[in-house]
Coordinates of N, CA and C in Angstrom, one line a residue:
R1 N -35.7 -28.1 -143.4 CA -35.8 -27.5 -144.8 C -36.8 -28.4 -145.5
I2 N -36.8 -29.7 -145.2 CA -37.8 -30.6 -146.0 C -39.1 -30.3 -145.6
L3 N -39.4 -30.1 -144.4 CA -40.6 -29.9 -143.8 C -41.2 -28.6 -144.4
E4 N -40.4 -27.6 -144.5 CA -40.7 -26.3 -144.9 C -41.1 -26.2 -146.5
V5 N -40.4 -27.0 -147.1 CA -40.6 -27.2 -148.6 C -41.9 -28.0 -148.9
Y6 N -42.1 -29.1 -147.8 CA -43.5 -29.9 -148.1 C -44.6 -29.0 -147.8
L7 N -44.6 -28.3 -146.8 CA -45.7 -27.3 -146.1 C -46.0 -26.3 -147.2
N8 N -45.0 -25.7 -148.0 CA -45.2 -24.7 -148.8 C -45.7 -25.3 -150.3
S9 N -45.9 -26.5 -150.5 CA -46.3 -27.1 -151.8 C -47.4 -28.1 -151.7
V10 N -47.7 -28.6 -150.4 CA -48.7 -29.8 -150.3 C -50.0 -29.0 -150.6
E11 N -50.9 -29.9 -151.2 CA -52.3 -29.5 -151.5 C -53.3 -29.8 -150.3
F12 N -53.9 -28.6 -149.8 CA -54.9 -28.8 -148.7 C -56.1 -28.6 -149.0
G13 N -56.5 -28.9 -150.3 CA -57.9 -29.0 -150.8 C -57.9 -28.5 -152.3
D14 N -59.0 -28.6 -152.9 CA -59.2 -28.1 -154.2 C -58.4 -26.5 -154.5
N15 N -57.5 -26.7 -155.3 CA -56.7 -25.5 -155.6 C -56.1 -24.7 -154.4
I16 N -55.9 -25.3 -153.3 CA -55.2 -24.6 -152.0 C -53.8 -25.5 -151.9
Y17 N -52.9 -24.7 -152.4 CA -51.5 -25.1 -152.3 C -50.7 -24.4 -151.4
G18 N -50.1 -25.0 -150.3 CA -49.2 -24.4 -149.3 C -49.9 -24.1 -148.0
I19 N -49.1 -23.9 -146.9 CA -49.7 -23.7 -145.7 C -50.3 -22.3 -145.5
E20 N -49.8 -21.3 -146.2 CA -50.3 -19.9 -146.2 C -51.6 -19.9 -147.0
A21 N -51.9 -20.6 -148.0 CA -53.0 -20.5 -148.8 C -54.1 -21.4 -147.9
A22 N -53.7 -22.4 -147.1 CA -54.5 -23.0 -146.4 C -55.1 -22.3 -145.2
T23 N -54.2 -21.5 -144.6 CA -54.6 -20.8 -143.4 C -55.5 -19.6 -143.7
Q24 N -55.2 -19.1 -144.9 CA -56.3 -18.0 -145.5 C -57.5 -18.6 -145.8
H25 N -57.6 -19.8 -146.5 CA -58.7 -20.5 -146.8 C -59.6 -20.8 -145.6
Y26 N -59.1 -21.6 -144.9 CA -59.8 -22.2 -143.6 C -60.2 -21.3 -142.5
F27 N -59.2 -20.4 -142.4 CA -59.1 -19.5 -141.0 C -59.3 -17.8 -141.3
G28 N -59.0 -17.5 -142.6 CA -58.9 -16.1 -142.8 C -57.9 -15.3 -142.2
R29 N -56.7 -16.0 -141.9 CA -55.5 -15.3 -141.2 C -54.3 -15.8 -141.7
S30 N -53.2 -15.2 -141.3 CA -51.8 -15.6 -141.6 C -51.6 -16.8 -141.0
S31 N -50.6 -17.5 -141.6 CA -50.2 -18.9 -141.0 C -49.3 -18.5 -139.5
K32 N -48.8 -17.4 -139.5 CA -47.9 -16.9 -138.3 C -48.8 -16.6 -137.2
S33 N -50.2 -16.5 -137.3 CA -51.0 -16.1 -136.3 C -52.0 -17.4 -135.9
L34 N -51.6 -18.6 -136.3 CA -52.4 -19.7 -136.0 C -52.5 -20.1 -134.6
S35 N -53.7 -20.7 -134.2 CA -53.7 -21.1 -132.8 C -53.0 -22.6 -132.9
R36 N -53.0 -23.1 -131.8 CA -52.6 -24.6 -131.7 C -53.7 -25.5 -132.2
E37 N -54.8 -25.2 -132.1 CA -56.0 -26.0 -132.4 C -56.1 -25.9 -134.1
Q38 N -55.9 -24.7 -134.5 CA -55.9 -24.6 -136.0 C -54.7 -25.2 -136.7
A39 N -53.6 -25.2 -136.1 CA -52.3 -25.9 -136.6 C -52.6 -27.4 -136.6
A40 N -53.3 -27.7 -135.6 CA -53.4 -29.3 -135.4 C -54.4 -30.0 -136.4
F41 N -55.4 -28.9 -136.8 CA -56.5 -29.2 -137.7 C -55.8 -29.4 -139.2
L42 N -54.8 -28.4 -139.5 CA -54.1 -28.5 -140.7 C -53.2 -29.7 -140.9
A43 N -52.7 -30.0 -139.8 CA -51.8 -31.2 -139.8 C -52.7 -32.4 -139.8
A44 N -53.8 -32.6 -139.4 CA -54.9 -33.7 -139.2 C -55.4 -33.9 -140.6
I45 N -55.6 -32.8 -141.4 CA -56.3 -33.1 -142.6 C -55.4 -33.7 -143.5
L46 N -54.1 -33.7 -143.5 CA -53.3 -34.4 -144.3 C -53.3 -35.9 -144.0
P47 N -53.3 -36.7 -145.1 CA -52.9 -36.5 -146.4 C -54.1 -36.4 -147.4
N48 N -55.4 -36.4 -146.7 CA -56.7 -36.5 -147.4 C -57.5 -35.1 -147.3
P49 N -57.0 -34.0 -147.6 CA -57.8 -32.7 -147.3 C -58.9 -32.6 -148.1
K50 N -59.0 -33.2 -149.3 CA -60.1 -32.8 -150.0 C -61.5 -33.4 -149.2
Y51 N -61.1 -34.7 -148.6 CA -62.4 -35.2 -148.0 C -62.9 -34.5 -146.9
Y52 N -61.7 -34.1 -145.9 CA -61.9 -33.3 -144.8 C -62.4 -32.0 -144.8
Q53 N -62.2 -31.3 -146.1 CA -62.7 -30.0 -146.5 C -64.2 -30.1 -146.3
D54 N -64.9 -31.1 -146.6 CA -66.4 -31.1 -146.4 C -66.9 -31.7 -145.3
H55 N -65.8 -32.5 -144.5 CA -66.3 -33.4 -143.3 C -65.4 -33.0 -142.1
R56 N -65.6 -31.8 -141.7 CA -64.8 -31.2 -140.6 C -65.2 -31.9 -139.4
D57 N -66.5 -32.4 -139.2 CA -66.8 -33.1 -137.9 C -66.7 -34.5 -137.9
D58 N -65.9 -35.0 -138.8 CA -65.7 -36.6 -139.0 C -64.9 -36.9 -137.8
R59 N -65.4 -38.1 -137.2 CA -64.6 -38.6 -135.9 C -63.2 -38.9 -136.0
K60 N -62.9 -39.6 -137.3 CA -61.4 -39.8 -137.5 C -60.6 -38.5 -137.4
L61 N -61.1 -37.5 -138.1 CA -60.4 -36.2 -138.1 C -60.3 -35.6 -136.7
L62 N -61.6 -35.7 -136.0 CA -61.2 -35.0 -134.7 C -60.4 -35.7 -133.7
N63 N -60.3 -37.2 -133.7 CA -59.4 -37.9 -133.1 C -58.0 -37.7 -133.3
K64 N -57.8 -37.6 -134.7 CA -56.4 -37.3 -135.1 C -55.9 -35.9 -134.6
K65 N -56.9 -34.8 -134.7 CA -56.6 -33.6 -134.3 C -56.2 -33.7 -132.8
R66 N -57.1 -34.3 -131.8 CA -56.8 -34.5 -130.3 C -55.3 -35.0 -130.3
I67 N -55.1 -36.3 -131.0 CA -53.7 -36.7 -130.8 C -52.5 -35.8 -131.1
I68 N -52.7 -35.0 -132.3 CA -51.8 -34.1 -132.5 C -51.6 -33.1 -131.5
Q69 N -52.6 -32.6 -131.0 CA -52.7 -31.5 -129.9 C -51.9 -32.0 -128.7
K70 N -52.3 -33.4 -128.2 CA -51.6 -34.2 -127.1 C -50.0 -34.2 -127.5
Y71 N -49.7 -34.5 -128.6 CA -48.1 -34.4 -128.9 C -47.6 -33.0 -128.8
M72 N -48.3 -32.0 -129.1 CA -47.8 -30.7 -129.2 C -47.6 -30.1 -127.8
R73 N -48.7 -30.5 -127.0 CA -48.3 -30.3 -125.4 C -47.2 -31.1 -124.8
Y74 N -47.1 -32.3 -125.1 CA -46.1 -33.1 -124.6 C -44.7 -32.5 -125.2
S75 N -44.6 -32.1 -126.4 CA -43.3 -31.5 -126.9 C -42.9 -30.1 -126.5
N76 N -44.0 -29.5 -125.8 CA -44.1 -27.9 -125.5 C -43.9 -27.1 -126.7
I77 N -44.6 -27.4 -127.8 CA -44.6 -26.7 -129.0 C -45.8 -25.5 -128.7
P78 N -45.3 -24.3 -128.9 CA -46.3 -23.1 -128.5 C -47.3 -23.0 -129.5

């Protein structure tokens, strides 16, 4: 429940609050239809989404995304 409340209120960029608004902004789709890679991207941009909003190819971001995807595979998260 705590994670749900956080994801529904966290800021993912300028005036982008909550996971649903973030998925609409970044990918033009519903959060229910995110791919693993897209979900990993959204997790990786936290806690500094304003910076990564304009720096999607930042090495640190790409590395964080790869690590998150590795944990997702390891944990068998769909």
